Amino acid sequence: MARIAVIGAGMGAMAAAARLAVAGHRVVVYERAATYGGAVGRVKRDGFSFDTGPGLLPLPAVYRDLFVKTGKEPLEACVELVQVDPSSHHVFADGTRVSLPNASRAGVVAALDGALGAGAGERWGDFLVRAREAWDRTRRPLLEEPLWTDWSVLAEREPYPAVPHKRLLRTRRATTLAEVGAWELRDPRLAALLESHALAYGLDPRATPAAAAVLPYMEHAFGSWYVRGGVRELARAVYERCVARRVEFRFGAAVERLVEKDGRAAGVELSDGSVAEADFVVAGVAPGALDRIASGAALRGEGEVAPRGESITPSRLSVLLALRGGRPQGAAHRTVVHTADREGELAQLFGERPGFPAAPTVTVLRPDDPSPVPDAEHEAVTLTVTVAPGLTVSGADVERVLSLAERAIPDLRDRLLWHETRTPADIAGATGADGGAVPAPALAAADGRLLHPANSTRMPGLFAVGGWAHPGGGLPHAGMSGALVAGLIVEGPEFRGSQ
């Protein structure tokens, strides 16, 4: 039985802790905050409650596997999962609206043809076929295996089978998501639909490789799921599974330094000066925090990928709305209000003209759930906007978001009781990430820019877990990172992932 110190109680760290405890190890989790979950938080006020992290769960199979492997109770015995239908409602800049059925190719094709005109659905359906090929080519090395030593193969190879396109007397293939939208989908509304999947993860579609086609494919193939009571309930269930497996949690315990002995991680030193010895250390923290804890030691071995901090990693603004009046019958759980100025939005997000977008894309979440409200005569709504890291958000910025959200909720102003905001500074406080940055999933191609550091580090006995390590950000990816780290510790460096 090994002693394992886990730094942080985020979703990836807890997933690793539960699996390691089941394997017979003594696991202690050190969390500087007063609670578990990391970015998966909750705000309560006046009988309302809101998720402050992700609002939907893609690919629930990851957490089903975690619960199967760590106990007799399956995931559905611990939380209630509801498949959201429609998967999303879209309001485009020209006023066109369309609702997309959940996990139904035929339904999506018909809906797009009806809203955007004949042929639109077929072009989107053909794109999804190509996206599936990219998914089949990358699923295992990107999600189910430790990062390859020869990761450059993933970096150089574009898995998306782009359609040849004649442009300026030359035959070209799309290499970025924006080019896929312009050259293959050939409708600005379809392009906006495609690019919104990248933007939701803080990715610039102009620079994001065509391999990002796997993001809309995941949603299409595996559906969008809501956790009854909010995604925070999933964090609670994972925490309780850890406790049931005798994982020890120490909250309010900030790790100040990694203890090293004979060139190997040997424990952690806490802010109160005490030292906890360990045979392995699992760090579920952002790169800056890991560098600080390790006293600036170079933790990445030769040939491994560099942290994703080399590129701009955006943050999020959430506006939490308490509304009088119940949720209208038939309201979509998720509505995306698309920007009328995508170029301006991207310029202000990704560095050309830093600032709050004049017309941001706004995601509106309206769960059909009595849990987040005091009674049936009220509604809890969350608005989310991707913003630059470290951005200071003004009252005028929030008013702009509210005005755009009225395209989804026309009577919003009349019903508004109060609102609260969660800014990049709040995310930074909850996660420790510089500027409140939110990690994106790992993607192939793009010279490795969107790969994340390996779970193994240069220092023996130290492993990285969570959204800032392989395979990157997002709830399912965090759960997968926990499985990979547990496998590497239990089976050793020869571990190659689940079969």
PDB file of N, CA, C and O in Angstrom, residues 111-155:
ATOM      1  N   ALA A 111     -34.227  19.661 -39.249  1.00  0.00           N
ATOM      2  CA  ALA A 111     -34.382  20.958 -38.588  1.00  0.00           C
ATOM      3  C   ALA A 111     -33.597  22.045 -39.321  1.00  0.00           C
ATOM      4  O   ALA A 111     -34.089  23.166 -39.520  1.00  0.00           O
ATOM      5  N   LEU A 112     -32.374  21.734 -39.735  1.00  0.00           N
ATOM      6  CA  LEU A 112     -31.560  22.725 -40.434  1.00  0.00           C
ATOM      7  C   LEU A 112     -32.127  23.034 -41.812  1.00  0.00           C
ATOM      8  O   LEU A 112     -32.125  24.197 -42.245  1.00  0.00           O
ATOM      9  N   ASP A 113     -32.609  22.017 -42.518  1.00  0.00           N
ATOM     10  CA  ASP A 113     -33.245  22.269 -43.818  1.00  0.00           C
ATOM     11  C   ASP A 113     -34.455  23.178 -43.658  1.00  0.00           C
ATOM     12  O   ASP A 113     -34.669  24.105 -44.452  1.00  0.00           O
ATOM     13  N   GLY A 114     -35.261  22.918 -42.627  1.00  0.00           N
ATOM     14  CA  GLY A 114     -36.461  23.712 -42.418  1.00  0.00           C
ATOM     15  C   GLY A 114     -36.172  25.155 -42.044  1.00  0.00           C
ATOM     16  O   GLY A 114     -36.879  26.073 -42.460  1.00  0.00           O
ATOM     17  N   ALA A 115     -35.091  25.383 -41.287  1.00  0.00           N
ATOM     18  CA  ALA A 115     -34.793  26.732 -40.804  1.00  0.00           C
ATOM     19  C   ALA A 115     -33.880  27.519 -41.739  1.00  0.00           C
ATOM     20  O   ALA A 115     -34.062  28.725 -41.928  1.00  0.00           O
ATOM     21  N   LEU A 116     -32.891  26.836 -42.344  1.00  0.00           N
ATOM     22  CA  LEU A 116     -31.874  27.526 -43.132  1.00  0.00           C
ATOM     23  C   LEU A 116     -32.038  27.341 -44.626  1.00  0.00           C
ATOM     24  O   LEU A 116     -31.350  28.001 -45.408  1.00  0.00           O
ATOM     25  N   GLY A 117     -32.908  26.431 -45.045  1.00  0.00           N
ATOM     26  CA  GLY A 117     -33.105  26.194 -46.465  1.00  0.00           C
ATOM     27  C   GLY A 117     -32.594  24.836 -46.897  1.00  0.00           C
ATOM     28  O   GLY A 117     -31.709  24.246 -46.266  1.00  0.00           O
ATOM     29  N   ALA A 118     -33.164  24.335 -47.982  1.00  0.00           N
ATOM     30  CA  ALA A 118     -32.813  23.007 -48.493  1.00  0.00           C
ATOM     31  C   ALA A 118     -31.317  22.910 -48.749  1.00  0.00           C
ATOM     32  O   ALA A 118     -30.702  23.823 -49.304  1.00  0.00           O
ATOM     33  N   GLY A 119     -30.729  21.808 -48.342  1.00  0.00           N
ATOM     34  CA  GLY A 119     -29.308  21.550 -48.537  1.00  0.00           C
ATOM     35  C   GLY A 119     -28.459  21.851 -47.324  1.00  0.00           C
ATOM     36  O   GLY A 119     -27.367  21.294 -47.181  1.00  0.00           O
ATOM     37  N   ALA A 120     -28.946  22.717 -46.436  1.00  0.00           N
ATOM     38  CA  ALA A 120     -28.156  23.066 -45.250  1.00  0.00           C
ATOM     39  C   ALA A 120     -27.967  21.855 -44.352  1.00  0.00           C
ATOM     40  O   ALA A 120     -26.866  21.589 -43.857  1.00  0.00           O
ATOM     41  N   GLY A 121     -29.039  21.108 -44.137  1.00  0.00           N
ATOM     42  CA  GLY A 121     -28.965  19.927 -43.291  1.00  0.00           C
ATOM     43  C   GLY A 121     -28.048  18.867 -43.863  1.00  0.00           C
ATOM     44  O   GLY A 121     -27.291  18.220 -43.132  1.00  0.00           O
ATOM     45  N   GLU A 122     -28.099  18.694 -45.177  1.00  0.00           N
ATOM     46  CA  GLU A 122     -27.248  17.686 -45.811  1.00  0.00           C
ATOM     47  C   GLU A 122     -25.777  18.056 -45.660  1.00  0.00           C
ATOM     48  O   GLU A 122     -24.942  17.190 -45.373  1.00  0.00           O
ATOM     49  N   ARG A 123     -25.459  19.339 -45.824  1.00  0.00           N
ATOM     50  CA  ARG A 123     -24.060  19.758 -45.674  1.00  0.00           C
ATOM     51  C   ARG A 123     -23.587  19.535 -44.237  1.00  0.00           C
ATOM     52  O   ARG A 123     -22.462  19.090 -44.007  1.00  0.00           O
ATOM     53  N   TRP A 124     -24.447  19.841 -43.259  1.00  0.00           N
ATOM     54  CA  TRP A 124     -24.067  19.597 -41.864  1.00  0.00           C
ATOM     55  C   TRP A 124     -23.950  18.101 -41.589  1.00  0.00           C
ATOM     56  O   TRP A 124     -23.017  17.665 -40.899  1.00  0.00           O
ATOM     57  N   GLY A 125     -24.870  17.305 -42.129  1.00  0.00           N
ATOM     58  CA  GLY A 125     -24.806  15.865 -41.936  1.00  0.00           C
ATOM     59  C   GLY A 125     -23.549  15.268 -42.540  1.00  0.00           C
ATOM     60  O   GLY A 125     -22.911  14.386 -41.944  1.00  0.00           O
ATOM     61  N   ASP A 126     -23.156  15.738 -43.736  1.00  0.00           N
ATOM     62  CA  ASP A 126     -21.921  15.254 -44.359  1.00  0.00           C
ATOM     63  C   ASP A 126     -20.703  15.648 -43.523  1.00  0.00           C
ATOM     64  O   ASP A 126     -19.744  14.880 -43.394  1.00  0.00           O
ATOM     65  N   PHE A 127     -20.753  16.855 -42.971  1.00  0.00           N
ATOM     66  CA  PHE A 127     -19.666  17.280 -42.086  1.00  0.00           C
ATOM     67  C   PHE A 127     -19.552  16.351 -40.880  1.00  0.00           C
ATOM     68  O   PHE A 127     -18.442  15.976 -40.476  1.00  0.00           O
ATOM     69  N   LEU A 128     -20.677  15.965 -40.296  1.00  0.00           N
ATOM     70  CA  LEU A 128     -20.633  15.082 -39.130  1.00  0.00           C
ATOM     71  C   LEU A 128     -20.030  13.724 -39.470  1.00  0.00           C
ATOM     72  O   LEU A 128     -19.360  13.102 -38.642  1.00  0.00           O
ATOM     73  N   VAL A 129     -20.253  13.253 -40.701  1.00  0.00           N
ATOM     74  CA  VAL A 129     -19.637  11.991 -41.130  1.00  0.00           C
ATOM     75  C   VAL A 129     -18.116  12.135 -41.135  1.00  0.00           C
ATOM     76  O   VAL A 129     -17.383  11.250 -40.664  1.00  0.00           O
ATOM     77  N   ARG A 130     -17.628  13.245 -41.663  1.00  0.00           N
ATOM     78  CA  ARG A 130     -16.177  13.484 -41.660  1.00  0.00           C
ATOM     79  C   ARG A 130     -15.654  13.683 -40.238  1.00  0.00           C
ATOM     80  O   ARG A 130     -14.559  13.231 -39.894  1.00  0.00           O
ATOM     81  N   ALA A 131     -16.458  14.357 -39.409  1.00  0.00           N
ATOM     82  CA  ALA A 131     -16.054  14.563 -38.014  1.00  0.00           C
ATOM     83  C   ALA A 131     -15.937  13.226 -37.284  1.00  0.00           C
ATOM     84  O   ALA A 131     -15.057  13.051 -36.430  1.00  0.00           O
ATOM     85  N   ARG A 132     -16.823  12.296 -37.624  1.00  0.00           N
ATOM     86  CA  ARG A 132     -16.729  10.974 -36.994  1.00  0.00           C
ATOM     87  C   ARG A 132     -15.416  10.303 -37.359  1.00  0.00           C
ATOM     88  O   ARG A 132     -14.797   9.631 -36.515  1.00  0.00           O
ATOM     89  N   GLU A 133     -14.965  10.473 -38.588  1.00  0.00           N
ATOM     90  CA  GLU A 133     -13.693   9.869 -38.989  1.00  0.00           C
ATOM     91  C   GLU A 133     -12.543  10.468 -38.180  1.00  0.00           C
ATOM     92  O   GLU A 133     -11.644   9.751 -37.726  1.00  0.00           O
ATOM     93  N   ALA A 134     -12.592  11.784 -37.960  1.00  0.00           N
ATOM     94  CA  ALA A 134     -11.570  12.416 -37.122  1.00  0.00           C
ATOM     95  C   ALA A 134     -11.637  11.879 -35.698  1.00  0.00           C
ATOM     96  O   ALA A 134     -10.606  11.638 -35.055  1.00  0.00           O
ATOM     97  N   TRP A 135     -12.847  11.674 -35.179  1.00  0.00           N
ATOM     98  CA  TRP A 135     -13.028  11.117 -33.838  1.00  0.00           C
ATOM     99  C   TRP A 135     -12.449   9.709 -33.755  1.00  0.00           C
ATOM    100  O   TRP A 135     -11.733   9.376 -32.809  1.00  0.00           O
ATOM    101  N   ASP A 136     -12.749   8.875 -34.746  1.00  0.00           N
ATOM    102  CA  ASP A 136     -12.255   7.495 -34.738  1.00  0.00           C
ATOM    103  C   ASP A 136     -10.728   7.450 -34.782  1.00  0.00           C
ATOM    104  O   ASP A 136     -10.108   6.559 -34.196  1.00  0.00           O
ATOM    105  N   ARG A 137     -10.135   8.397 -35.473  1.00  0.00           N
ATOM    106  CA  ARG A 137      -8.681   8.411 -35.604  1.00  0.00           C
ATOM    107  C   ARG A 137      -7.977   8.912 -34.339  1.00  0.00           C
ATOM    108  O   ARG A 137      -6.821   8.562 -34.094  1.00  0.00           O
ATOM    109  N   THR A 138      -8.635   9.744 -33.567  1.00  0.00           N
ATOM    110  CA  THR A 138      -7.953  10.391 -32.452  1.00  0.00           C
ATOM    111  C   THR A 138      -8.455   9.985 -31.071  1.00  0.00           C
ATOM    112  O   THR A 138      -7.802  10.271 -30.069  1.00  0.00           O
ATOM    113  N   ARG A 139      -9.607   9.328 -30.997  1.00  0.00           N
ATOM    114  CA  ARG A 139     -10.229   9.056 -29.695  1.00  0.00           C
ATOM    115  C   ARG A 139      -9.265   8.368 -28.740  1.00  0.00           C
ATOM    116  O   ARG A 139      -9.075   8.819 -27.600  1.00  0.00           O
ATOM    117  N   ARG A 140      -8.663   7.281 -29.173  1.00  0.00           N
ATOM    118  CA  ARG A 140      -7.829   6.527 -28.235  1.00  0.00           C
ATOM    119  C   ARG A 140      -6.541   7.266 -27.850  1.00  0.00           C
ATOM    120  O   ARG A 140      -6.270   7.444 -26.652  1.00  0.00           O
ATOM    121  N   PRO A 141      -5.739   7.741 -28.808  1.00  0.00           N
ATOM    122  CA  PRO A 141      -4.487   8.397 -28.374  1.00  0.00           C
ATOM    123  C   PRO A 141      -4.712   9.703 -27.622  1.00  0.00           C
ATOM    124  O   PRO A 141      -3.887  10.082 -26.788  1.00  0.00           O
ATOM    125  N   LEU A 142      -5.830  10.378 -27.891  1.00  0.00           N
ATOM    126  CA  LEU A 142      -6.054  11.663 -27.238  1.00  0.00           C
ATOM    127  C   LEU A 142      -6.797  11.554 -25.912  1.00  0.00           C
ATOM    128  O   LEU A 142      -6.689  12.434 -25.066  1.00  0.00           O
ATOM    129  N   LEU A 143      -7.581  10.495 -25.734  1.00  0.00           N
ATOM    130  CA  LEU A 143      -8.448  10.431 -24.564  1.00  0.00           C
ATOM    131  C   LEU A 143      -8.211   9.220 -23.667  1.00  0.00           C
ATOM    132  O   LEU A 143      -8.451   9.291 -22.472  1.00  0.00           O
ATOM    133  N   GLU A 144      -7.770   8.127 -24.216  1.00  0.00           N
ATOM    134  CA  GLU A 144      -7.754   6.881 -23.458  1.00  0.00           C
ATOM    135  C   GLU A 144      -6.362   6.345 -23.172  1.00  0.00           C
ATOM    136  O   GLU A 144      -6.232   5.326 -22.493  1.00  0.00           O
ATOM    137  N   GLU A 145      -5.334   6.993 -23.685  1.00  0.00           N
ATOM    138  CA  GLU A 145      -3.962   6.544 -23.457  1.00  0.00           C
ATOM    139  C   GLU A 145      -3.125   7.682 -22.888  1.00  0.00           C
ATOM    140  O   GLU A 145      -3.407   8.854 -23.158  1.00  0.00           O
ATOM    141  N   PRO A 146      -2.083   7.349 -22.114  1.00  0.00           N
ATOM    142  CA  PRO A 146      -1.121   8.390 -21.741  1.00  0.00           C
ATOM    143  C   PRO A 146      -0.537   9.021 -23.001  1.00  0.00           C
ATOM    144  O   PRO A 146      -0.480   8.383 -24.055  1.00  0.00           O
ATOM    145  N   LEU A 147      -0.113  10.256 -22.897  1.00  0.00           N
ATOM    146  CA  LEU A 147       0.422  10.949 -24.067  1.00  0.00           C
ATOM    147  C   LEU A 147       1.629  10.198 -24.606  1.00  0.00           C
ATOM    148  O   LEU A 147       2.551   9.854 -23.874  1.00  0.00           O
ATOM    149  N   TRP A 148       1.595   9.949 -25.909  1.00  0.00           N
ATOM    150  CA  TRP A 148       2.679   9.214 -26.544  1.00  0.00           C
ATOM    151  C   TRP A 148       4.012   9.937 -26.375  1.00  0.00           C
ATOM    152  O   TRP A 148       4.084  11.165 -26.400  1.00  0.00           O
ATOM    153  N   THR A 149       5.073   9.152 -26.229  1.00  0.00           N
ATOM    154  CA  THR A 149       6.412   9.744 -26.207  1.00  0.00           C
ATOM    155  C   THR A 149       6.680  10.456 -27.522  1.00  0.00           C
ATOM    156  O   THR A 149       7.262  11.546 -27.547  1.00  0.00           O
ATOM    157  N   ASP A 150       6.247   9.851 -28.636  1.00  0.00           N
ATOM    158  CA  ASP A 150       6.391  10.498 -29.949  1.00  0.00           C
ATOM    159  C   ASP A 150       5.126  11.284 -30.278  1.00  0.00           C
ATOM    160  O   ASP A 150       4.508  11.102 -31.319  1.00  0.00           O
ATOM    161  N   TRP A 151       4.749  12.186 -29.347  1.00  0.00           N
ATOM    162  CA  TRP A 151       3.523  12.960 -29.502  1.00  0.00           C
ATOM    163  C   TRP A 151       3.517  13.794 -30.775  1.00  0.00           C
ATOM    164  O   TRP A 151       2.449  14.206 -31.250  1.00  0.00           O
ATOM    165  N   SER A 152       4.686  14.052 -31.365  1.00  0.00           N
ATOM    166  CA  SER A 152       4.736  14.877 -32.569  1.00  0.00           C
ATOM    167  C   SER A 152       3.953  14.249 -33.726  1.00  0.00           C
ATOM    168  O   SER A 152       3.521  14.960 -34.632  1.00  0.00           O
ATOM    169  N   VAL A 153       3.749  12.933 -33.668  1.00  0.00           N
ATOM    170  CA  VAL A 153       2.917  12.294 -34.691  1.00  0.00           C
ATOM    171  C   VAL A 153       1.497  12.852 -34.630  1.00  0.00           C
ATOM    172  O   VAL A 153       0.865  13.142 -35.651  1.00  0.00           O
ATOM    173  N   LEU A 154       0.986  13.029 -33.415  1.00  0.00           N
ATOM    174  CA  LEU A 154      -0.331  13.632 -33.243  1.00  0.00           C
ATOM    175  C   LEU A 154      -0.315  15.095 -33.666  1.00  0.00           C
ATOM    176  O   LEU A 154      -1.297  15.614 -34.194  1.00  0.00           O
ATOM    177  N   ALA A 155       0.788  15.769 -33.409  1.00  0.00           N
ATOM    178  CA  ALA A 155       0.865  17.200 -33.685  1.00  0.00           C
ATOM    179  C   ALA A 155       0.894  17.488 -35.177  1.00  0.00           C
ATOM    180  O   ALA A 155       0.348  18.492 -35.646  1.00  0.00           O
TER     181      ALA A 155
END
